[in-house]
Structure formats: C-alpha cells, structure tokens
Coordinates of C-alpha atoms in Angstrom, one line a residue:
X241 CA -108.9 279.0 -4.5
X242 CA -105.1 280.5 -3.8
X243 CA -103.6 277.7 -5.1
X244 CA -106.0 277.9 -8.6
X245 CA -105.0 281.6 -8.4
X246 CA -101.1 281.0 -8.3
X247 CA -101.3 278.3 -10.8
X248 CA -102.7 280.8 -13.1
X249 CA -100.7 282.8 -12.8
X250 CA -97.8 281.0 -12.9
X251 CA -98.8 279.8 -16.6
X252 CA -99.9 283.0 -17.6
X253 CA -96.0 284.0 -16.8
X254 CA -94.8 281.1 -18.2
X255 CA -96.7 281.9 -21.6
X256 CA -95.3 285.7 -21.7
X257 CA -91.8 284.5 -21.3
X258 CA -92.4 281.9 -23.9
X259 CA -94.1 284.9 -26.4
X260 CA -91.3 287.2 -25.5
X261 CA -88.9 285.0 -25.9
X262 CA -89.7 284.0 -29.5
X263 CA -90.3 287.5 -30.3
X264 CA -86.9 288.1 -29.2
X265 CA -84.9 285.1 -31.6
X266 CA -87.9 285.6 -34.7
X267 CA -89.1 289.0 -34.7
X268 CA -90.7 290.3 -37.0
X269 CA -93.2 287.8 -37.0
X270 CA -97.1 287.3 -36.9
X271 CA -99.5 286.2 -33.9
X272 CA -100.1 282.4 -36.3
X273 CA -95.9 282.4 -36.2
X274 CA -95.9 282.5 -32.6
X275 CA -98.2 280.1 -31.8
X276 CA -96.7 277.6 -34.5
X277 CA -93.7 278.3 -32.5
X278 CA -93.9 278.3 -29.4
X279 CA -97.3 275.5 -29.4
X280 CA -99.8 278.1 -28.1
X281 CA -103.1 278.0 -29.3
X282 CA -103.8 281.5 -31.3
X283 CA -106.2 282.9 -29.0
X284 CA -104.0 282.2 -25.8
X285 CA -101.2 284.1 -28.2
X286 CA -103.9 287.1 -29.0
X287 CA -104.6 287.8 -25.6
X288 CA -100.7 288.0 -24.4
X289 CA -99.8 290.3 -27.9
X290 CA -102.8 292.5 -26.5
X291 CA -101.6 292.9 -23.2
X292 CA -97.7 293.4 -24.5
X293 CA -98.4 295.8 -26.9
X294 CA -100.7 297.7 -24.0
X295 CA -97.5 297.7 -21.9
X296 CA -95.6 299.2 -24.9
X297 CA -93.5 295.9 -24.6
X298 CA -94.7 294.8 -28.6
X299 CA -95.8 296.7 -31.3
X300 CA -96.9 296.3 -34.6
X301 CA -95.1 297.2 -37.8
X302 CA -96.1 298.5 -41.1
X303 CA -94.7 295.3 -42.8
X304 CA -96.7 292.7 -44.0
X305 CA -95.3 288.9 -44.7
X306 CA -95.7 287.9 -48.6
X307 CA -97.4 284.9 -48.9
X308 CA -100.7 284.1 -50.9
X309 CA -103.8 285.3 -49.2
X310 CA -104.4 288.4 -46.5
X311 CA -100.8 289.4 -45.6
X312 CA -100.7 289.6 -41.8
X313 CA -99.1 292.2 -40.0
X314 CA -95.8 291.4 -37.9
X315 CA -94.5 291.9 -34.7
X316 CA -91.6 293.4 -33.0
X317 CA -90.4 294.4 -29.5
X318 CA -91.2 297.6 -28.7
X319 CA -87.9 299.3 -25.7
X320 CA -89.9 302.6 -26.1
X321 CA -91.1 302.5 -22.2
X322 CA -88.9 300.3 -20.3
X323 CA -85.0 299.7 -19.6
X324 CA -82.1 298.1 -17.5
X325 CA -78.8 299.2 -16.3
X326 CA -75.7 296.9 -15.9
X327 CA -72.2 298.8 -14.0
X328 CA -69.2 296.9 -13.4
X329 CA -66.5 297.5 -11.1
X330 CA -63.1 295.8 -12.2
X331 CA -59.4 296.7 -11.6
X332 CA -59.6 298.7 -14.9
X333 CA -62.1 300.9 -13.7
X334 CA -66.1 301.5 -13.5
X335 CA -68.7 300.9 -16.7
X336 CA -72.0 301.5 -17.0
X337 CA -74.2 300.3 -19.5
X338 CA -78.2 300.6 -19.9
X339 CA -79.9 298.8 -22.9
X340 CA -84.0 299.0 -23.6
X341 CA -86.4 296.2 -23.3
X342 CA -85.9 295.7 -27.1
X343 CA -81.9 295.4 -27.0
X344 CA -81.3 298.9 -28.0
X345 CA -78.5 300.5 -26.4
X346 CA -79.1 303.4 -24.7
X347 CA -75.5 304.2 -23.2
X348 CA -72.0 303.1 -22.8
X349 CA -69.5 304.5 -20.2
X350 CA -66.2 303.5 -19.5
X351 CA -64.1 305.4 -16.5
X352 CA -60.9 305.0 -15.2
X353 CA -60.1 304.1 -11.4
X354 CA -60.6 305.5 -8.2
X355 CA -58.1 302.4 -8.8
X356 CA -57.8 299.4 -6.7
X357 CA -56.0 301.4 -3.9
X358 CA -58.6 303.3 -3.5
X359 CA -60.0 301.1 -0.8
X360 CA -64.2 299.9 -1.0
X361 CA -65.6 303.0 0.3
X362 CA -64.5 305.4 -2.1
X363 CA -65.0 303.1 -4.9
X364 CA -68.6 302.0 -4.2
X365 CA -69.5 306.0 -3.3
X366 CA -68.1 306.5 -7.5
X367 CA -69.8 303.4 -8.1
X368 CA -73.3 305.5 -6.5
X369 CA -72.5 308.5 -8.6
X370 CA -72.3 306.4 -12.1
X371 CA -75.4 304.3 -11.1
X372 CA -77.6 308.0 -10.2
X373 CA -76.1 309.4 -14.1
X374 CA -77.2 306.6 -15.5
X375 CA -80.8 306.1 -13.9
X376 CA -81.1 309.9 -14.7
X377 CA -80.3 309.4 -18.4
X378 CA -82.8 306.3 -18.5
X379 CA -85.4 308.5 -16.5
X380 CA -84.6 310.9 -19.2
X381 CA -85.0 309.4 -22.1
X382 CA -89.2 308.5 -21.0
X383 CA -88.3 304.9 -19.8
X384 CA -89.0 302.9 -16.9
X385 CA -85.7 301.7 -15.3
X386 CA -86.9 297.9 -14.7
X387 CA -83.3 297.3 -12.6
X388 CA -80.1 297.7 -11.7
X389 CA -77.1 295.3 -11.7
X390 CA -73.3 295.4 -11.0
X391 CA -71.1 292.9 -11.6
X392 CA -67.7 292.3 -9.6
X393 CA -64.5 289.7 -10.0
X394 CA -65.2 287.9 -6.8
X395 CA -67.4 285.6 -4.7
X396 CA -70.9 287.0 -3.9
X397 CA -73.0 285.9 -1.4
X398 CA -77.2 285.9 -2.1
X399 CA -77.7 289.0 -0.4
X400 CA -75.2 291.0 -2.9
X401 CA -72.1 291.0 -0.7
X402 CA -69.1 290.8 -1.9
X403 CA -67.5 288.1 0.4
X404 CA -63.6 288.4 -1.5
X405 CA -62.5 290.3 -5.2
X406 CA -59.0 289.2 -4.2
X407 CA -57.8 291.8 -7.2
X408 CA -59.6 294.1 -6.0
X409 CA -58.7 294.1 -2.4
X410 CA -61.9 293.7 -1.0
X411 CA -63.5 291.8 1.7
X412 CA -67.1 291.4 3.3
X413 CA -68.1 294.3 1.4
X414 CA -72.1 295.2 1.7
X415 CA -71.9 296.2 -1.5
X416 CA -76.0 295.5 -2.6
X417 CA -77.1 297.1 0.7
X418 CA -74.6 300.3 0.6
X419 CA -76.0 300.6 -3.3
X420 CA -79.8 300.6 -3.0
X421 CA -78.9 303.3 0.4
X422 CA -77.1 305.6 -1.5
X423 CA -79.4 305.6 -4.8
X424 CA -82.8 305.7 -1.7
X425 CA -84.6 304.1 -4.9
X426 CA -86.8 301.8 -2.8
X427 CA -88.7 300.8 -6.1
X428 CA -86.0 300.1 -8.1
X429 CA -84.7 296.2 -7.9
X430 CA -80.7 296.2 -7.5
X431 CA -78.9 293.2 -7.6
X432 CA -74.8 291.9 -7.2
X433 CA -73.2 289.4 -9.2
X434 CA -69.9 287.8 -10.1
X435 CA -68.8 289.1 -13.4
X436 CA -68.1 285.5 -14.9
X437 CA -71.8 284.5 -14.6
X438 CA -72.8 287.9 -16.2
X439 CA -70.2 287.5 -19.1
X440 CA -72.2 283.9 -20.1
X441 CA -75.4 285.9 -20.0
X442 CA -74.4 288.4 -22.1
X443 CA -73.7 285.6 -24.6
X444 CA -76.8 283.8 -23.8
X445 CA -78.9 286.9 -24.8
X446 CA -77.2 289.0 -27.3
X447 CA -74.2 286.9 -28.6
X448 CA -74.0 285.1 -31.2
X449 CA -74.7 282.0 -29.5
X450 CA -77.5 283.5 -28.4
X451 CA -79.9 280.6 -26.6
X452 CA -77.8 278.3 -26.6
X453 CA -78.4 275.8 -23.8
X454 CA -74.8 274.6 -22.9
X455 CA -72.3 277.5 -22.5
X456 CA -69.5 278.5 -20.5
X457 CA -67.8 281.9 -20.8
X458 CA -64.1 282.0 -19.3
X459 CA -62.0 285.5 -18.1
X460 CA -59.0 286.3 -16.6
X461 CA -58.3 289.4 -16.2
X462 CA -58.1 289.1 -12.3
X463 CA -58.8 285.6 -11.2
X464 CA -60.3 283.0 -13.6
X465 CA -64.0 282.6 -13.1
X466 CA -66.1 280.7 -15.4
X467 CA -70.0 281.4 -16.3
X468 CA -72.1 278.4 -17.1
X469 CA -75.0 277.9 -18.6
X470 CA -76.5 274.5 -18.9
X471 CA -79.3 272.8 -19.9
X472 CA -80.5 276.2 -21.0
X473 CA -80.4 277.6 -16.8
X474 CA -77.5 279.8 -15.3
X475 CA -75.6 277.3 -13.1
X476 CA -75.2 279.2 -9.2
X477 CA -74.6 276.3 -7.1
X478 CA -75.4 276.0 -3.2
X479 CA -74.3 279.5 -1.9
X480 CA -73.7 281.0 -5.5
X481 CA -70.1 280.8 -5.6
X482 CA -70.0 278.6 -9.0
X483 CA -67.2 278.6 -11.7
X484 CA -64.3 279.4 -9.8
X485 CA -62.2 277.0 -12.1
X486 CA -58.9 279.5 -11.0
X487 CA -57.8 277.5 -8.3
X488 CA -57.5 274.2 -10.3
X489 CA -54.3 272.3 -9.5
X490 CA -52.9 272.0 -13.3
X491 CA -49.4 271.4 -12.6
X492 CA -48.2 269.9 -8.8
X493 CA -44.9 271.9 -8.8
X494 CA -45.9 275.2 -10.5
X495 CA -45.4 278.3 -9.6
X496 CA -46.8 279.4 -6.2
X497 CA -50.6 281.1 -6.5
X498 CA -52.3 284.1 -4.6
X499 CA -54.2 281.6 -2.6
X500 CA -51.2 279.7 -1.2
X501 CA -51.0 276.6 -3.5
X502 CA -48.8 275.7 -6.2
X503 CA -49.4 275.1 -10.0
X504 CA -53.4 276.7 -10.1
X505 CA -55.0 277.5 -13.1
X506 CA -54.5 280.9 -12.4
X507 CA -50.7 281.3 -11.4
X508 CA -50.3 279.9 -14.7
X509 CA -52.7 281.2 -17.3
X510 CA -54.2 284.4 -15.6
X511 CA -53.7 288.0 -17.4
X512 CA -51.4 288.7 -14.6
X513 CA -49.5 286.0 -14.6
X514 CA -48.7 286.2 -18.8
X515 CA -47.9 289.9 -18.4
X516 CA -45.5 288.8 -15.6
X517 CA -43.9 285.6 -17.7
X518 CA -43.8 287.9 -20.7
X519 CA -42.1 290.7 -19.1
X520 CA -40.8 289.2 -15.3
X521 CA -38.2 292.2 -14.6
X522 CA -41.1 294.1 -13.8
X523 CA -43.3 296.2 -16.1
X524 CA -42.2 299.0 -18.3
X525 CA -45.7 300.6 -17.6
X526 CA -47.5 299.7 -14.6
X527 CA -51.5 300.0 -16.5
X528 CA -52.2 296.4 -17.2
X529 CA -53.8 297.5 -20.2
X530 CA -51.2 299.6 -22.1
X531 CA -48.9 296.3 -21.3
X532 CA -51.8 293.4 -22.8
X533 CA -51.7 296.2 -25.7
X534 CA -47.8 295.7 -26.1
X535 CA -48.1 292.4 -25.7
X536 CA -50.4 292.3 -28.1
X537 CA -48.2 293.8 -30.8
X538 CA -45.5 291.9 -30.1
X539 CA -47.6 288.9 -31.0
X540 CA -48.6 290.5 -34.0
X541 CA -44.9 291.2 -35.3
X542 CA -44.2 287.4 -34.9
X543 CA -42.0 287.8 -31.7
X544 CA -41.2 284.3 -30.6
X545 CA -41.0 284.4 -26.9
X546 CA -44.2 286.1 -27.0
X547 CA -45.9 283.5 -29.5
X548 CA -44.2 280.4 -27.4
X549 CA -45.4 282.0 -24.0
X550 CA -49.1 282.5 -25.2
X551 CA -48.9 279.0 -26.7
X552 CA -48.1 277.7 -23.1
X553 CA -50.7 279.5 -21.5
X554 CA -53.3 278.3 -24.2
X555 CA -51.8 274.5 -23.0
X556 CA -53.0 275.1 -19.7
X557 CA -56.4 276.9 -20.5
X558 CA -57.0 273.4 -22.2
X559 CA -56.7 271.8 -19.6
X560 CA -58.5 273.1 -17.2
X561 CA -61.1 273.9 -20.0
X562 CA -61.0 269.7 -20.4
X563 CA -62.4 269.4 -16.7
X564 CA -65.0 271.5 -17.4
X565 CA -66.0 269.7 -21.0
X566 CA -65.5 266.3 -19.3
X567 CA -68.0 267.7 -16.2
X568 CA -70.6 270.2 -18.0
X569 CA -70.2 268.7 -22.0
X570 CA -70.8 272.7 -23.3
X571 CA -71.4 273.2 -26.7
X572 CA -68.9 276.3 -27.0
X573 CA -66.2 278.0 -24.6
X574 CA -66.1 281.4 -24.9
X575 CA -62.8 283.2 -24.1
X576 CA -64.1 287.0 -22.7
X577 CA -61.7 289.6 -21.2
X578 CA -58.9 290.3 -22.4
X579 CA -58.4 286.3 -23.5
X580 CA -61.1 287.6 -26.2
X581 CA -57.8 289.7 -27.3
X582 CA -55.2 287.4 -27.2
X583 CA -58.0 284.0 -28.3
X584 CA -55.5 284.2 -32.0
X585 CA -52.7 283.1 -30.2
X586 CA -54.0 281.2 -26.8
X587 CA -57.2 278.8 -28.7
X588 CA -54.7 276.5 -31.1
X589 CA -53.0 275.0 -28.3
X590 CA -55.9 275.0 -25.9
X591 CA -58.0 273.1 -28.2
X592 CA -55.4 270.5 -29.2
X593 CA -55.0 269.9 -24.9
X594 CA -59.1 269.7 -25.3
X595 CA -58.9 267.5 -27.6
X596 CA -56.2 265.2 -25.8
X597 CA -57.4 265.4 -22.4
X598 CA -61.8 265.3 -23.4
X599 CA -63.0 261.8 -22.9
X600 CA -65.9 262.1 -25.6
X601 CA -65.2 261.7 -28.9
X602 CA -64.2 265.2 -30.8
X603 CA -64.2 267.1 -26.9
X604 CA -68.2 266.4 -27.1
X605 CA -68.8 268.6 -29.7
X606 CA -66.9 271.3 -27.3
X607 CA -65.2 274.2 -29.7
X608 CA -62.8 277.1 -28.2
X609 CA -63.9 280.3 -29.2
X610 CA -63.3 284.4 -28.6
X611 CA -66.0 286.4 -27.3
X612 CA -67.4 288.9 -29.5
X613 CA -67.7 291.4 -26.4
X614 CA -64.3 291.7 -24.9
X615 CA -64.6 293.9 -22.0
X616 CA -68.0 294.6 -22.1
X617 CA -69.2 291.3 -21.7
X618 CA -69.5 291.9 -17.7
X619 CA -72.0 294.9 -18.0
X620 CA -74.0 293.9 -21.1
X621 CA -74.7 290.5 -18.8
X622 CA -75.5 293.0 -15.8
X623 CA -77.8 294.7 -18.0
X624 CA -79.2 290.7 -19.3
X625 CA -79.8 290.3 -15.5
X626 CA -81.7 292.8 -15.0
X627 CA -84.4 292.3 -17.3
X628 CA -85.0 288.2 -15.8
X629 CA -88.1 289.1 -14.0
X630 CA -89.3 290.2 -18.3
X631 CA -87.9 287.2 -19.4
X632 CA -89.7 284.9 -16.9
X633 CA -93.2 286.8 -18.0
X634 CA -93.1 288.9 -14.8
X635 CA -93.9 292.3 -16.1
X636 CA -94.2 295.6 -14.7
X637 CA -97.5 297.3 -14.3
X638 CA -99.1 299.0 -17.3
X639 CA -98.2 302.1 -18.2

C-alpha cells in the first residue's frame, strides 16, 4: 500500500512538472494544447490546471484562441504567490536577485566588496544581511519565498561548503550552515552552488537556448569552470565537483598556473591572466573591472596588441572547448562572464581551433556563442535552482 502510495505520487509530480513545464515554453495556451503536447489525456490535464490555478501557480486569461468553433480560454503562469532568491558572492562583489514563479523579476542588486581581503567571516555576515533584504522585499511584496540559493567560484561539497574559491581566498568554509543560522529561517530551503553550474541554468531556463538538452556555459572571471547540461539533466558528477575544465594542460611549457602546473587552461585564457598579458607591468587601476572595460575599448579602437592577444586567448578557449565537444557533443557553448564581453574578439579563433581539433564532422553541430546575461548569469541560475522542487512537480502547500 506505501509503495502504491509513492508511485502515485511520484506520477502525479512527474505530470505537474510536465504541465508546468509546457506552460512555461507555450503559454498562453489551452488545457486540449497541453495534453496534445505533453501526451496527457485531457482529464488527467484538468485536474492538475485545477489544482495549479488553486495554488495561484496558473491562471486564466481573458484571451480566447481564434479558431472555428467555441474559442477556449488560455492559460498562463500565474508568480502572484510564490518566489525564489538567487545571491552570488564573486571577487567583484555580492548580487542578489529574486524572480517570481512566472519569471518576473522582482529585484536586482549589485554591491561592491567587503572585497576579497575581507576574509569569509565578514563576507558571509554581508552575504546574511543581503539574503534578510531580499527575503523581506519578497515577504513584502505578498509572496511565498520558495528558496534560497547562492552561487560561489569554487568547489562545493553536497552539504553547501565551500571546500576552495581559490580567487576568493577561501577554504572549508560552512558557508550553507553559517547561512540558514544567521537568516534562523528553518522553513526556508537554502542551498550552495558553484557559479559555473548555475550560469548553464540560467540558460537552460530563461536564455535563449532555453531547454536545450546539450549545453555548456563557460566563465572566467576567476578560475574557468564550465556548467553542463546534457541529455537535458545538470551534469554534478560523484562529489559535485564537475566542469572544472581550468586546470587542462593546453600547452606543456606554458606559463606557470595558481595550482602549481604549467600551460593550464587558465594561466592562459583566464580574465586574469589576459588583463595581465595585456598590461604585464602591472595595472594602471587595480579594479579588474575598470581594466576589462579599457581593455575593452582598446579592442574597439582596433589596437593590434590587444586584438592579437584576445585572438590567442580565443586559440586556447578552442581548445580546451574541443575536449569538451569531443567528450559531451553540446549543441552550443556559451561564453558568460566577462568572456560574454570580450566573445567579438575571443569566438573567431576559438571556433576555427573547434573546428580543427573536433573529431565529428562540423564540431558535432557544436557553435561558440556569447551569453546574453554577462554577469548575471550566476544569480539568475541561483534563482533557476531554487524553484527545482516546482519544476520537478513538487509544490508547496496551498495557499
């Protein structure tokens, strides 16, 4: 009788996330358009639209489809009761972001520092502060927070440690538990995650490759991480320390990398490492930011150390993006970060050395492409990450 119980309600889940999730590529649309969509039969489609709409998760709209007969009234997500927050914490500062269930935004915050100095503590306790603004703004606005996630630039462990953010200094840091202390929100689900597998899942929900099944999302703006998607699933390996493509050996006799080695992925084609090839007697300006913005310029005006130096670095993006294609076969790489800034100058050259170095014909069908979100692609995939339990039909009690 448990077991009939848990099967039940295991397809019952499995049928929400499959309504929801059509509603979310097709809306507006009718009940007959969902179950010609997603192969439900119209009364198992009825009986889930009922119980979203109850949960102010669906609503109806005044418009009407025109076609011959009765017109039938459509469907759309309703974010008027529920929301999620995404924060990150990078070497540019904090960000906090909190979307509703419908993919409305409902803030963006950007703030500078405490700075990378600044050690753990006093960063996670500014970290605290942003996350209890933001779930009072949510709380404010007559929403349900449905959960909380922060993204970081290092290896975390299952239990939302951060194990090492080598650019942020940091080191076995409990950040998850010292989180869900400091906010004493019992109720309120709070997760940690590397900010490479959130930057994928902000394309895999609200980019314009949106559902696509094979996807990897590249930054490196400290280390290089890579998200991946594929075969439709977030890819987290054995202890979730995936995508760490950084520390591939490119070039044997290359320049020496944080992590001891010579010729990595990231001594050669990191942020750091092009503002420090582009400008090696030592920065004008010590904010990484206003120097990728001069950079930037100088690429613009056609300076030719600047174009040849981002042409090298796009070479070796290829080829470690090559080991990837030849591994994972994605249908799209998406440069995030500030790469999303500089994709003009780095994606020529990186996919010619995809091209060369991809064992399937045309790089498998593999194309190089800038991120539409930049910088915010780490908290808009916090916020994505948040709201699983919703997309795997697990839904919060009715209102």
């Amino acid at each position: 009788m448990i077991t009939q119980t848990a099967d039940h309600t295991d397809v019952r889940a499995t049928n929400l996330a499959a309504v929801l999730g059509y509603l979310r590529r097709e809306a507006p649309c009718s009940r007959a358009a969902i179950a010609a969509g997603t192969g439900l039969n119209k009364a198992t489609v009825t009986s889930i639209v009922a119980d979203l709409i109850d949960r102010h998760l669906v609503r109806e709209t005044q418009q009407t489809q025109n076609h011959v007969g009765r017109p039938a009234t459509l469907l759309v997500l309703d974010g008027s009761a529920y929301a999620a927050i995404g924060l990150e914490v990078s070497a540019r500062g904090l960000s906090a972001f909190a979307y509703d269930s419908a993919g409305g935004q409902l803030l963006r915050w950007h703030r500078a520092g405490p700075g990378v100095d600044a050690g753990p503590a006093k960063t996670v306790a500014a970290l605290a502060a942003l996350a209890r603004r933001a779930l009072a703004t949510v709380d404010s606005s007559g929403r349900q927070a449905l959960g909380l996630t922060v993204g970081v630039p290092g290896l975390v462990n299952r239990e939302g440690a951060v194990v090492l953010a080598a650019g942020l200094g940091w080191r076995d840091v409990p950040l998850r538990a010292d989180l869900v202390q400091a906010l004493g929100r019992p109720d309120l689900p709070v997760m940690v995650d590397n900010d490479a597998n959130l930057g994928v899942l902000a394309e895999h929900r609200y980019g314009p490759h949106a559902g696509s099944p094979n996807l990897i999302h590249l930054s490196g703006d400290t280390g290089i991480g890579a998200g991946i998607i594929c075969d439709g699933r977030p890819l987290r390996g054995n202890l979730g320390y995936v995508g760490e493509v950084g520390h591939l050996q490119v070039v044997p006799d290359g320049p020496r990398c944080g992590c001891g080695r010579r010729g990595c992925l990231e001594a050669l084609a990191g942020i750091p490492a092009i503002l420090a090839r582009i400008d090696p007697d030592g920065p004008g300006d010590p904010d990484p930011q206003v120097r990728l913005e001069q950079v930037i310029r100088r690429a613009e005006a056609n300076d030719a150390e600047v174009i040849k130096i981002l042409t090298d670095v796009g070479r070796h993006l290829g080829q470690g993006i090559s080991v990837l294609a030849n591994v994972l076969n994605p249908s799209a790489v998406l440069l995030g970060g500030s790469y999303a800034l500089l994709a003009e100058w780095l994606i020529p050259s990186a996919q010619n050395e995809l091209r060369e170095r991809a064992l399937a014909p045309d790089a498998g069908g593999c194309a190089i492409l800038a991120s539409t979100f930049g910088h915010d692609g780490t908290p808009i995939g916090a916020v994505a990450r948040s709201l699983d339990r919703l997309d795997a039909g697990r839904l919060p009690s009715a209102r």
